[in-house]
Coordinates of C-alpha atoms in Angstrom, one line a residue:
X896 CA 190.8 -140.4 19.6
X897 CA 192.6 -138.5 16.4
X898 CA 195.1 -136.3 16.9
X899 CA 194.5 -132.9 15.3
X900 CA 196.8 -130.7 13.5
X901 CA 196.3 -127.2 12.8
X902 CA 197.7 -125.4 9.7
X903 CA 197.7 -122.0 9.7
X904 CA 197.4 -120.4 6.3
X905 CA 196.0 -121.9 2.9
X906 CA 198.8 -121.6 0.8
X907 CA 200.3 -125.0 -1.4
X908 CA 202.5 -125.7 1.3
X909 CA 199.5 -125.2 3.9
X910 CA 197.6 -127.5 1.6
X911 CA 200.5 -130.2 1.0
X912 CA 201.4 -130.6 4.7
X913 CA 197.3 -130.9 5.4
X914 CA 196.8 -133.4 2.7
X915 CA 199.9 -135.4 4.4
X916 CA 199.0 -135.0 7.9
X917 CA 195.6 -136.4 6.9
X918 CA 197.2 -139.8 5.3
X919 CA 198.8 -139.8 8.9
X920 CA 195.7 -140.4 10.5
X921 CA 195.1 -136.6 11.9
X922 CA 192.0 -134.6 12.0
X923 CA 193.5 -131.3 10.2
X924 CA 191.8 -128.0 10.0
X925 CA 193.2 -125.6 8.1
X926 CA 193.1 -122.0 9.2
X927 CA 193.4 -119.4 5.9
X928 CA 192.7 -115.2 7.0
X929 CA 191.4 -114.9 3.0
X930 CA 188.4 -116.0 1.4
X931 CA 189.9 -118.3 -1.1
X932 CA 193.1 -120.8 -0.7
X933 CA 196.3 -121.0 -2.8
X934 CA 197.9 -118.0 -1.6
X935 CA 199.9 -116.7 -4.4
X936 CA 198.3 -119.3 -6.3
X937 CA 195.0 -118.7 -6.9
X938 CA 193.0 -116.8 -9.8
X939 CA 190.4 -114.1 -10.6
X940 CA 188.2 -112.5 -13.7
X941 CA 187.6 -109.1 -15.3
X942 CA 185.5 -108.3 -18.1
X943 CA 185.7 -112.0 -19.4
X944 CA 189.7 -112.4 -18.6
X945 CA 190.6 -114.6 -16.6
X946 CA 194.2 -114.6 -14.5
X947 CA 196.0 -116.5 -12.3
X948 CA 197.3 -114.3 -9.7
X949 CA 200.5 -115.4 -9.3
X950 CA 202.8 -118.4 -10.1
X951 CA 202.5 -118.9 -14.2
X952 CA 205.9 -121.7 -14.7
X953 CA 204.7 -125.3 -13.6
X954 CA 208.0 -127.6 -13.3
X955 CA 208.4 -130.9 -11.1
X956 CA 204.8 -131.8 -11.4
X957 CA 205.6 -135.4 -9.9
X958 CA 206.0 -133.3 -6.7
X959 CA 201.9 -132.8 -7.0
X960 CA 201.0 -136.2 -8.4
X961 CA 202.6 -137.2 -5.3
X962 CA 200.3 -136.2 -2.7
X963 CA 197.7 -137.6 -5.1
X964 CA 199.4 -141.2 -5.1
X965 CA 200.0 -141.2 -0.9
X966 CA 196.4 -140.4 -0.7
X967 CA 195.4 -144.0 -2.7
X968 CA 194.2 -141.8 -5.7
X969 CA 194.7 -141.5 -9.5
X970 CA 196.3 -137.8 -10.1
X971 CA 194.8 -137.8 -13.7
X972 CA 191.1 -137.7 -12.3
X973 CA 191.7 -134.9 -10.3
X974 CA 194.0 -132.9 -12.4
X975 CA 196.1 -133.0 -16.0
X976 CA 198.9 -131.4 -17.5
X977 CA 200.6 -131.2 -21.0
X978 CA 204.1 -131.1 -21.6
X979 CA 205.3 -128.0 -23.3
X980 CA 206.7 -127.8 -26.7
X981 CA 208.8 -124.3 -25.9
X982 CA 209.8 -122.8 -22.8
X983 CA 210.1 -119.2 -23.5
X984 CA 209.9 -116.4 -26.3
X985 CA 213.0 -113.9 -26.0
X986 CA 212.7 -110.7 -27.3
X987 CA 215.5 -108.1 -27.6
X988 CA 214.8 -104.5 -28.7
X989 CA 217.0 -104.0 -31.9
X990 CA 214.7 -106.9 -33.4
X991 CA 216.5 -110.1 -32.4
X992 CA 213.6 -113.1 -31.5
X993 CA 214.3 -116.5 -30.4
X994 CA 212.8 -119.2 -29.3
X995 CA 213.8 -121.5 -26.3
X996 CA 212.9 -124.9 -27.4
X997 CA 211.9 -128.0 -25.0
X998 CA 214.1 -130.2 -26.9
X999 CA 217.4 -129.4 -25.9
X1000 CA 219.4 -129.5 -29.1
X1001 CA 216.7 -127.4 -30.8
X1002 CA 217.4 -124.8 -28.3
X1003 CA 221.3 -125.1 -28.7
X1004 CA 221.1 -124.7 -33.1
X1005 CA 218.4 -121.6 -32.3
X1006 CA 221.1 -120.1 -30.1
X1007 CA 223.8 -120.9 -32.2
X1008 CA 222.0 -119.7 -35.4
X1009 CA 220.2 -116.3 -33.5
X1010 CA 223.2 -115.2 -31.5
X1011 CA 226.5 -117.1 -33.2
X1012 CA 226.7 -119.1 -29.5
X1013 CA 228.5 -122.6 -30.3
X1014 CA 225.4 -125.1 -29.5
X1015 CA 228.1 -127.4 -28.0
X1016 CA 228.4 -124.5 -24.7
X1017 CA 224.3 -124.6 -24.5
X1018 CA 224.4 -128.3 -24.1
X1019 CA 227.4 -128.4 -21.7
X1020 CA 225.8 -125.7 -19.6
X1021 CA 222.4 -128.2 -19.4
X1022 CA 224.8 -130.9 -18.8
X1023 CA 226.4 -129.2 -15.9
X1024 CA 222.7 -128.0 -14.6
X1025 CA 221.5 -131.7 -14.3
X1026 CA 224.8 -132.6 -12.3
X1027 CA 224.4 -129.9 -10.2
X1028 CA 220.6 -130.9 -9.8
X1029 CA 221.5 -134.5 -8.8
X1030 CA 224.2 -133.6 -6.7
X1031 CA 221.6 -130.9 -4.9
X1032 CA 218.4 -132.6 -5.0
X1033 CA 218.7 -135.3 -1.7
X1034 CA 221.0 -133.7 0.0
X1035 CA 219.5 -129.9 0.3
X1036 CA 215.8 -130.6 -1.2
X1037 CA 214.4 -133.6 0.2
X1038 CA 216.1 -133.4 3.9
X1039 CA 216.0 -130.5 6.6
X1040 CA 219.6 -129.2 7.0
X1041 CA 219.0 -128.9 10.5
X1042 CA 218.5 -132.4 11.3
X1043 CA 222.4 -134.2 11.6
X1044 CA 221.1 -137.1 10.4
X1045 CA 221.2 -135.4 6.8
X1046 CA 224.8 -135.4 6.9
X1047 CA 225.7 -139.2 7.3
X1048 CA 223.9 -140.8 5.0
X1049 CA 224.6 -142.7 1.3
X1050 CA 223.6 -139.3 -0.3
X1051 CA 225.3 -137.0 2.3
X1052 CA 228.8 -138.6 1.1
X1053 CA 227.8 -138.7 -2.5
X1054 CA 227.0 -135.2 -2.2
X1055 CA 230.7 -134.3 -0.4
X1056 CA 232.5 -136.2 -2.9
X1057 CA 230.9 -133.9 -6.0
X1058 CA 230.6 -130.6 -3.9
X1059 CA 233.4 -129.3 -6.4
X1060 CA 231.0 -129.2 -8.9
X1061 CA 228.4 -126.5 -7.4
X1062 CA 230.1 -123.6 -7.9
X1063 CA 229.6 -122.3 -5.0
X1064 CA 232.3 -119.7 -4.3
X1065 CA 231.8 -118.0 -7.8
X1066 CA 228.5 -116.0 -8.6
X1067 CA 226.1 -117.2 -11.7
X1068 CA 227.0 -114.2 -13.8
X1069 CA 230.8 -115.3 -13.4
X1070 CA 230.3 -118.7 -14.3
X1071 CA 227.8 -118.0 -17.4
X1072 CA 230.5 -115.4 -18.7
X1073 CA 232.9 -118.1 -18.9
X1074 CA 230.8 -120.5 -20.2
X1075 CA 229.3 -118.2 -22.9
X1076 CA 231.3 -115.7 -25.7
X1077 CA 227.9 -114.1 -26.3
X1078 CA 226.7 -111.7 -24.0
X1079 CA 223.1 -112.3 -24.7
X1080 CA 223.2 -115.8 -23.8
X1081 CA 224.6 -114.6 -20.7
X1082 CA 221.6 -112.5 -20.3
X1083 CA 219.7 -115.5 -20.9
X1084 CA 220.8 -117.5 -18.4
X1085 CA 221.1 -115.0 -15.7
X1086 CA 217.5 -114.6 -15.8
X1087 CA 217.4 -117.6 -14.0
X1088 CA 218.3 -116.3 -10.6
X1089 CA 214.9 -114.1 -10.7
X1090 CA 213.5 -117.9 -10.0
X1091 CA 214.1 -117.3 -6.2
X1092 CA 214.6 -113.5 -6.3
X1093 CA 217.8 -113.4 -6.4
X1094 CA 221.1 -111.5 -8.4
X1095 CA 222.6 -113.2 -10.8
X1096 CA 226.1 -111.2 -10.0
X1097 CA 225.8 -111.8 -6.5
X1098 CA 223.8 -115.2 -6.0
X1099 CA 226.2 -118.4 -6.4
X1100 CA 226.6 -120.4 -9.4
X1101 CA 225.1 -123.6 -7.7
X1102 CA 221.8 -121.4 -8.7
X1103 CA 222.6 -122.9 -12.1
X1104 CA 220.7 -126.2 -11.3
X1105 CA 217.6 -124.6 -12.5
X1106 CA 217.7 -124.3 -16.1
X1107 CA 217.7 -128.3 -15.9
X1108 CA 214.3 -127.7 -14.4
X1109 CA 212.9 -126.7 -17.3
X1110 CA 215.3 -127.9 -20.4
X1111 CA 216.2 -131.2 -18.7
X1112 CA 212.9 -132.2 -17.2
X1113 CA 210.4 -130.0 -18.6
X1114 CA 208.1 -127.1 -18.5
X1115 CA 204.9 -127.7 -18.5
X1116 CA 201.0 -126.4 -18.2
X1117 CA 197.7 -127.3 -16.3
X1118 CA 194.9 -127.6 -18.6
X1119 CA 192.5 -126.2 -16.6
X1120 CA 195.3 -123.2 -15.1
X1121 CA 198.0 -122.7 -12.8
X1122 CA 195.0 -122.7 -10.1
X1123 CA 194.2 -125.9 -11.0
X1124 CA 196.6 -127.1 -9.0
X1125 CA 195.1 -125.0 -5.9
X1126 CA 191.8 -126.4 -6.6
X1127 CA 192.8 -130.1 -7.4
X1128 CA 194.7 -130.1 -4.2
X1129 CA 191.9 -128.6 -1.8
X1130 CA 189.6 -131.4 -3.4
X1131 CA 191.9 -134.1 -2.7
X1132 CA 192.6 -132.9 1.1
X1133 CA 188.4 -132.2 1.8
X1134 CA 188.2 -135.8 0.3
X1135 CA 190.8 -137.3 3.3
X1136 CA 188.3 -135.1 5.5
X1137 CA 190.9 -132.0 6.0
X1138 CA 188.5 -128.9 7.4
X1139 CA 189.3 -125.2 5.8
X1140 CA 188.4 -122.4 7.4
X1141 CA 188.3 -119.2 5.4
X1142 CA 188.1 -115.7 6.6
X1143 CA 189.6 -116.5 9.5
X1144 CA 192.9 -114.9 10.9
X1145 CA 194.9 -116.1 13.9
X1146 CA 195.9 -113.9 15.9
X1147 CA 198.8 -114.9 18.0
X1148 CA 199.4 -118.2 19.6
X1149 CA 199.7 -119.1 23.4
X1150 CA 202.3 -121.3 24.6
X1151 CA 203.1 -122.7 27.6
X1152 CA 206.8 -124.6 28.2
X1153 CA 207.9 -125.9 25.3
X1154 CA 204.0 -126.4 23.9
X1155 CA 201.9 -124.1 21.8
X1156 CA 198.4 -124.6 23.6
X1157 CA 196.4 -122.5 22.1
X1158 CA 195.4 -120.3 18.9
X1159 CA 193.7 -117.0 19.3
X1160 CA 191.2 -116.0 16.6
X1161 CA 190.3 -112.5 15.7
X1162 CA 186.6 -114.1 14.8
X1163 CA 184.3 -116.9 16.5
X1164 CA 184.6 -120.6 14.9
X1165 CA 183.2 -124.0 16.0
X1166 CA 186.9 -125.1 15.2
X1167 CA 188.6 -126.1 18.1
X1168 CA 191.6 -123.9 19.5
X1169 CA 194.1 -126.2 20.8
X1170 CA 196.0 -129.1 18.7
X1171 CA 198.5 -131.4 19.4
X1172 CA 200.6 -130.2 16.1
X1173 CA 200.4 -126.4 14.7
X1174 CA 202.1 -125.9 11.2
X1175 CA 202.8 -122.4 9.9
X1176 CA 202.5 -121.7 6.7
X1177 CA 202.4 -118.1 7.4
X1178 CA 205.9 -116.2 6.4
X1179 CA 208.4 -117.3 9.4
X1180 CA 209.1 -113.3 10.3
X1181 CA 205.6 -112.7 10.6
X1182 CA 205.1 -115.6 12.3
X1183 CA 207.4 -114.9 14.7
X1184 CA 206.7 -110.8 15.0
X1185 CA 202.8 -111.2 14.9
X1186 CA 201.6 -114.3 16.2
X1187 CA 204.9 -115.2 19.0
X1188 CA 206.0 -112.0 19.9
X1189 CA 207.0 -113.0 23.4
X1190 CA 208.9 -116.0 22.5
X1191 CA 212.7 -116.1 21.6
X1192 CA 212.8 -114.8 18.0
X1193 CA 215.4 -116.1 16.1
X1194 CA 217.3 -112.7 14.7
X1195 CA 219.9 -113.8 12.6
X1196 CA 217.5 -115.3 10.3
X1197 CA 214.3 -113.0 10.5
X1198 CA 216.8 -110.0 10.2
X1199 CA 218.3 -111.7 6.5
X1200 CA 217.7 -109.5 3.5
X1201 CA 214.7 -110.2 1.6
X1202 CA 214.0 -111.3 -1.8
X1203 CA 213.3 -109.4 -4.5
X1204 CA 209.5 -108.6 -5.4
X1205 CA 207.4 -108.2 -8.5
X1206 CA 205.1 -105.3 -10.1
X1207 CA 202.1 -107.6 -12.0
X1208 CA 200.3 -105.8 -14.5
X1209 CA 197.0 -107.8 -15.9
X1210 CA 195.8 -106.7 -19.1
X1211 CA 193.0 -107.7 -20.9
X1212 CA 194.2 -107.6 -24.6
X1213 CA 191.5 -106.9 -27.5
X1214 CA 194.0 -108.3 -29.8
X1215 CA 195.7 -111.6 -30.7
X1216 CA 199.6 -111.6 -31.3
X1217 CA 200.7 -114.5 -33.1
X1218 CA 204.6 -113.6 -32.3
X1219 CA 204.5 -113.9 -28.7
X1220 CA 203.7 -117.9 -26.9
X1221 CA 202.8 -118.6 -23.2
X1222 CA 205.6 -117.1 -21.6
X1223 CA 207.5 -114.7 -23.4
X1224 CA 210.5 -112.4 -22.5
X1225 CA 211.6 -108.8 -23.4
X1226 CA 215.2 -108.3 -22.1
X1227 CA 216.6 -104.9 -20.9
X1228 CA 219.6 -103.3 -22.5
X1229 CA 221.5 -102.9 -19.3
X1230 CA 221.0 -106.2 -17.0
X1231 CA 223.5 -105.3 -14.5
X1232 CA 222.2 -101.9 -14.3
X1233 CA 218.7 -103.3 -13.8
X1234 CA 219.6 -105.4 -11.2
X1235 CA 221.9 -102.9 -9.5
X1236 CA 218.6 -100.9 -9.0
X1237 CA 216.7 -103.7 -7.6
X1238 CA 219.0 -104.5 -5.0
X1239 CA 221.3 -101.6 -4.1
X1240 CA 218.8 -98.8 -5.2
X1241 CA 216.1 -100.8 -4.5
X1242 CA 214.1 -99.2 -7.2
X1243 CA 212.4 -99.7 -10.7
X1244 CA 214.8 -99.4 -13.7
X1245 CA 213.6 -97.5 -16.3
X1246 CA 214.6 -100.3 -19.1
X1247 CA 212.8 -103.4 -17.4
X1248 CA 213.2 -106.9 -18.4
X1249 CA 209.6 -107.6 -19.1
X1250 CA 207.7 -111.0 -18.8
X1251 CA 204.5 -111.9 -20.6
X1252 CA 202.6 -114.9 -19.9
X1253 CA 199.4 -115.8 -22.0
X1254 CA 197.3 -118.7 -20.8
X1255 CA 194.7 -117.9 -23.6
X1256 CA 197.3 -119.1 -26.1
X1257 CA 196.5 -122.9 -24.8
X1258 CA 192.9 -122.0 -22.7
X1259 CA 191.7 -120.0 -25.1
X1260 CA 188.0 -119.4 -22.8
X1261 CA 190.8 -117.2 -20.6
X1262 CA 190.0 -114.4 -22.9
X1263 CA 187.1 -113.0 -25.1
X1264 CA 187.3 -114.5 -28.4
X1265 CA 190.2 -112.6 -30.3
X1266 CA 191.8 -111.3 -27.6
X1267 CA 194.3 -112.1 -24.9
X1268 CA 194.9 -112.2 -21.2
X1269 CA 198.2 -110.6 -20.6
X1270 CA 199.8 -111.5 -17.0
X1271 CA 202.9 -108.8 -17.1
X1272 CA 206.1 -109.2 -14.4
X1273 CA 208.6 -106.7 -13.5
X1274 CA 210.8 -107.8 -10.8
X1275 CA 210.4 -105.6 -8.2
X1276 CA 212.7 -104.7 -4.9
X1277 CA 210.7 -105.9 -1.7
X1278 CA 208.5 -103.4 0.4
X1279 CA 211.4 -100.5 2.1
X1280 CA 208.1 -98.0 2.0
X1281 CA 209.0 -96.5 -1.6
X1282 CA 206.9 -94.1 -3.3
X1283 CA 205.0 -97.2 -4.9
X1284 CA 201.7 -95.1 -6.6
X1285 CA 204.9 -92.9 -8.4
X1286 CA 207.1 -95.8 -9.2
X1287 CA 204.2 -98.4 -10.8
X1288 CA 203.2 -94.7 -13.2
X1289 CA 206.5 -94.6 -14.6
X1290 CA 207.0 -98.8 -14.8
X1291 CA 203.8 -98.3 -16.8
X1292 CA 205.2 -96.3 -19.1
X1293 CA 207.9 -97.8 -19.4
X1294 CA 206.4 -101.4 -19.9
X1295 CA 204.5 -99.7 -22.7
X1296 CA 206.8 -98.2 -24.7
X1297 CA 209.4 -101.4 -24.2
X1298 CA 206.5 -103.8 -25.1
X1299 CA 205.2 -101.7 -28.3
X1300 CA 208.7 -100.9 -29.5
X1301 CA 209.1 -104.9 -29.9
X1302 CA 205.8 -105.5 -31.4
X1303 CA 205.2 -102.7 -33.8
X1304 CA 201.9 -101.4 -32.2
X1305 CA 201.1 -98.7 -29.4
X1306 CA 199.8 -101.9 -26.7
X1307 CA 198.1 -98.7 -24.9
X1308 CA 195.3 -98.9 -27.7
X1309 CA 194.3 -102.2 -27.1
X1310 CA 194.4 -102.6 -23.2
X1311 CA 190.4 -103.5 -22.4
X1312 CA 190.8 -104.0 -18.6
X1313 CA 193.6 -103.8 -15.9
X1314 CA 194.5 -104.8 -12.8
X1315 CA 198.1 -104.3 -10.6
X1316 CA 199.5 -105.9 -8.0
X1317 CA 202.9 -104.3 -6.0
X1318 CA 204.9 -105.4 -3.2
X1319 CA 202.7 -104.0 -0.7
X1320 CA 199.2 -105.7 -1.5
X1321 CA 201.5 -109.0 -1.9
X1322 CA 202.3 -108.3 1.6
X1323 CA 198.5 -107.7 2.9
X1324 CA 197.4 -110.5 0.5
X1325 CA 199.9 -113.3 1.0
X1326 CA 201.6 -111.9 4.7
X1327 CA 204.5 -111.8 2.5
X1328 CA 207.2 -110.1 4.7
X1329 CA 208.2 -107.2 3.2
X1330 CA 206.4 -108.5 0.2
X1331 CA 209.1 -110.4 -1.1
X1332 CA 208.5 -113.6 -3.2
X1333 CA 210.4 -115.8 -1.9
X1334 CA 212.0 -115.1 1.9
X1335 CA 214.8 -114.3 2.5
X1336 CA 217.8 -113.5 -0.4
X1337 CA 220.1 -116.3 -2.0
X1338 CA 222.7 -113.5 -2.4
X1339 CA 225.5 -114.9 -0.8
X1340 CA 226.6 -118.7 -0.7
X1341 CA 225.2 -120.1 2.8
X1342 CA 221.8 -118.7 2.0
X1343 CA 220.5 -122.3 2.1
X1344 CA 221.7 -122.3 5.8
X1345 CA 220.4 -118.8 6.5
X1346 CA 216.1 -120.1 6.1
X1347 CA 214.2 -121.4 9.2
X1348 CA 214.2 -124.8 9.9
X1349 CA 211.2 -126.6 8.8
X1350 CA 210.5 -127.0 12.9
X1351 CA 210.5 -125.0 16.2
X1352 CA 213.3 -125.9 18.3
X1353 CA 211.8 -124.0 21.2
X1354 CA 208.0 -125.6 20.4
X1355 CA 208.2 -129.0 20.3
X1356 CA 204.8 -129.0 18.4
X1357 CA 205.4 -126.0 15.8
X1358 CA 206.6 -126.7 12.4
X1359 CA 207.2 -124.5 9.2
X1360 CA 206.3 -124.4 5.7
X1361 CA 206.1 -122.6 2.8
X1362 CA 208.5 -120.4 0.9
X1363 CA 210.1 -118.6 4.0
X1364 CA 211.6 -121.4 5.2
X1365 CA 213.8 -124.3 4.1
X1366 CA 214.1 -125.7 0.9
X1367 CA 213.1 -122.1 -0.2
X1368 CA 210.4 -120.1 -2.8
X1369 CA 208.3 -121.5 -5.9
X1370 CA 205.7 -124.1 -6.3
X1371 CA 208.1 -127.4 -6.0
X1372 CA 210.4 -126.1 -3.3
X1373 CA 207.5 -125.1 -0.7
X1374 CA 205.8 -128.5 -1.6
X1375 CA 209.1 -130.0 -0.4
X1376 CA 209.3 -128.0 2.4
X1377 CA 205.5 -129.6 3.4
X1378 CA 207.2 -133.4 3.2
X1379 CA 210.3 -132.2 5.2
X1380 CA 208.2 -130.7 8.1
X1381 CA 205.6 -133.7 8.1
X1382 CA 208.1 -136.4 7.7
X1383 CA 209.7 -134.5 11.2
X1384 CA 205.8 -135.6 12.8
X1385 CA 205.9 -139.1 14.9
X1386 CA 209.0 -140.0 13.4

């Protein structure tokens, strides 16, 4: 007789560890409280727009194509990807533009010729980023650092012997300013710590291993959306006969010794309600608060501050804007100040950084012919009960008058349809604690040790997933955190 495996939430890490339990011989139901999967990842439609919901950057893809190839399958018949040609558009507001280039020394001659940045500091930066990377990757991506075996292995010592090289008892804005003469390329890479919600004046400078992410190995888009990864995924885990069951919330689960024996639903289901492995992909606070509230709750690590959050405006655009690419960024005059509110004021500044990402610019059916489908990101603190209905008027506002000021137009004029999403309904939609993005903060130097292990050490049949727990946030890191907790299973 199988074994069975329950996951509880259908989120990409749900999803990953599903597909992976299923190439381990398990019978796997899948347990998601909403009516679609993907979490964060997923998509909707207004008036002829379409949007995904949440992550729009698509790096690591071989972390995807995996759980196609373990499964006996060809990735390219389920789901395709191109390579981008840029990364990002910057935009500052006294008329400065450039463009971030895939090819590296591209990149480093448009900074050099733009903002009078020596190309030779861009390149040793991305140097530096890749040796970071590799020095990262196996050690602190691939293992659980809760496991000793982690630390007395080939890449363990290799990793001791370069841990001089991580900068990891300086902060990222330190680092960058003495990298850098220019404060805007500065700016430029700071903006890389809003990757995992963090500060760039606070957060270490080992966070600079992820520009190589995207200069070193690539950006890159789904043809068919960022929720064609969701989709491709579900199809490939229904195919190894994974079960999902939508519209259905668990409640809490029953234990008994060092077992959980039992998952309470809030509706009736034919699925069965005990397993001999349950995997959370539900955020570990909630987890713990909601669904083990008599068990031992591990403080030190639910109590952690949480990551930033984001305000999402989507806009459907009745205009095309040749100027701006897929992603684009408008940067605030005062970064530290901007940041300073975020996580000490935890408030909206009134001089945003502003993202724009435009998948009509390569799926052009995303929008109504002529006209665009404008997924807008402000980061955002997490959920402290603010005055939210006050805070998204003014960021409005102030999105509007930042973005028209760049472009030469009044954007107001042109907006066909709109939707918003704030730190709260990211909390009710995703069980987001606090609504943060990505867990808890990677403000201070042993946040890596400061995320739940990927298993219950109380529960010998509990494991973790997802961005709450260890490796951390984002679409590669939570897919790791899948193959971490699974490769834990039988071994």
């Amino acid at each position: 007789m199988k074994k069975t495996a329950a996951i509880i939430g259908a989120g990409i890490a749900g999803i990953a560890s599903a597909i992976r339990l299923a190439n381990k011989g398990y019978d796997v139901h899948v347990f998601e409280a909403n009516s679609y999967p993907g979490g964060k990842l997923s998509s909707f439609e207004v008036k002829g727009y379409r949007f995904d919901a949440g992550p729009s950057l698509f790096t690591l893809p071989h972390l995807v194509e995996e759980l196609f190839e373990i499964s006996g399958k060809n990735p390219k018949a389920y789901f395709d990807y191109i390579r981008l040609d840029e990364a990002c558009r910057y935009f500052w507001d006294d008329g400065v533009r450039l463009t971030a280039h895939a090819n590296q020394r591209a990149f480093a001659q448009e900074i050099e010729e733009k903002l009078g940045e020596p190309s030779a500091h861009v390149l040793a930066h991305l140097k530096d980023s890749a040796v970071k990377y590799n020095v990262t990757e196996k050690l602190f991506l691939h293992r659980s650092l809760h496991k000793i075996s982690t630390y007395f292995n080939r890449d363990a010592f290799k990793g001791y012997a370069n841990m001089h090289r991580l900068d990891a008892f300086t902060t990222m804005n330190s680092a960058n300013e003495r990298r850098f003469q220019n404060p805007r390329v500065v700016q430029l890479f700071n903006r890389y710590a809003t990757y995992n919600g963090s500060d760039p004046y606070q957060t270490p400078a080992t966070m600079n291993i992820i520009p190589h992410l995207e200069y070193n190995i690539g950006a890159f888009f789904p043809k068919k959306g960022m929720v064609s990864i969701t989709e491709s995924l579900v199809k490939l885990a229904e195919g190894l006969g994974v079960t999902f069951h939508y519209n259905t919330t668990i409640t809490k689960l029953e234990t008994q010794g060092n077992r959980v024996t039992k998952l309470i639903f809030d509706v009736s289901t034919s699925a069965p309600d005990s397993y001999d492995i349950v995997v959370s992909n539900m955020d570990v606070v909630n987890t713990f608060r909601k669904l083990l509230p008599e068990a031992k709750q591990p403080e030190r690590i639910l109590r952690q501050p949480k990551s930033s959050s984001a305000l999402i405006f989507y806009w459907g655009i009745k205009k095309s804007f040749a100027e701006l690419g897929l992603h684009n960024i408008f940067f605030s005059n005062d970064y530290r100040a901007e940041f300073e509110h975020l996580f000490q004021q935890k408030t909206l500044y009134s001089d945003p950084t502003v993202y724009i990402n435009i998948t009509s610019k390569h799926r052009p059916d995303d929008a109504p012919e002529g006209g665009e489908n404008w997924f807008i990101l402000v980061n955002a603190p997490n959920n402290e009960g603010q005055d939210w209905e006050a805070l998204i008027e003014q960021s409005r506002q102030d999105v509007l008058h930042k973005i028209s000021h760049n472009l030469g137009v009044n954007i107001a004029d042109f907006i066909e349809c709109e939707e918003i999403l704030d730190p709260r309904s990211i909390e009710s939609k995703t069980s987001s604690s606090q609504g943060a993005l990505y867990g808890n903060s990677s403000n201070n130097r042993f946040a890596a040790f400061l995320r739940h292990a990927n298993f219950s050490r109380e529960f010998k049949n509990l494991y973790f997933v997802g961005g709450s727990v260890h490796p951390g946030g984002g679409i590669p890191l939570a897919i790791l955190s899948a193959k971490i907790a699974t490769n834990l299973i039988d071994s």
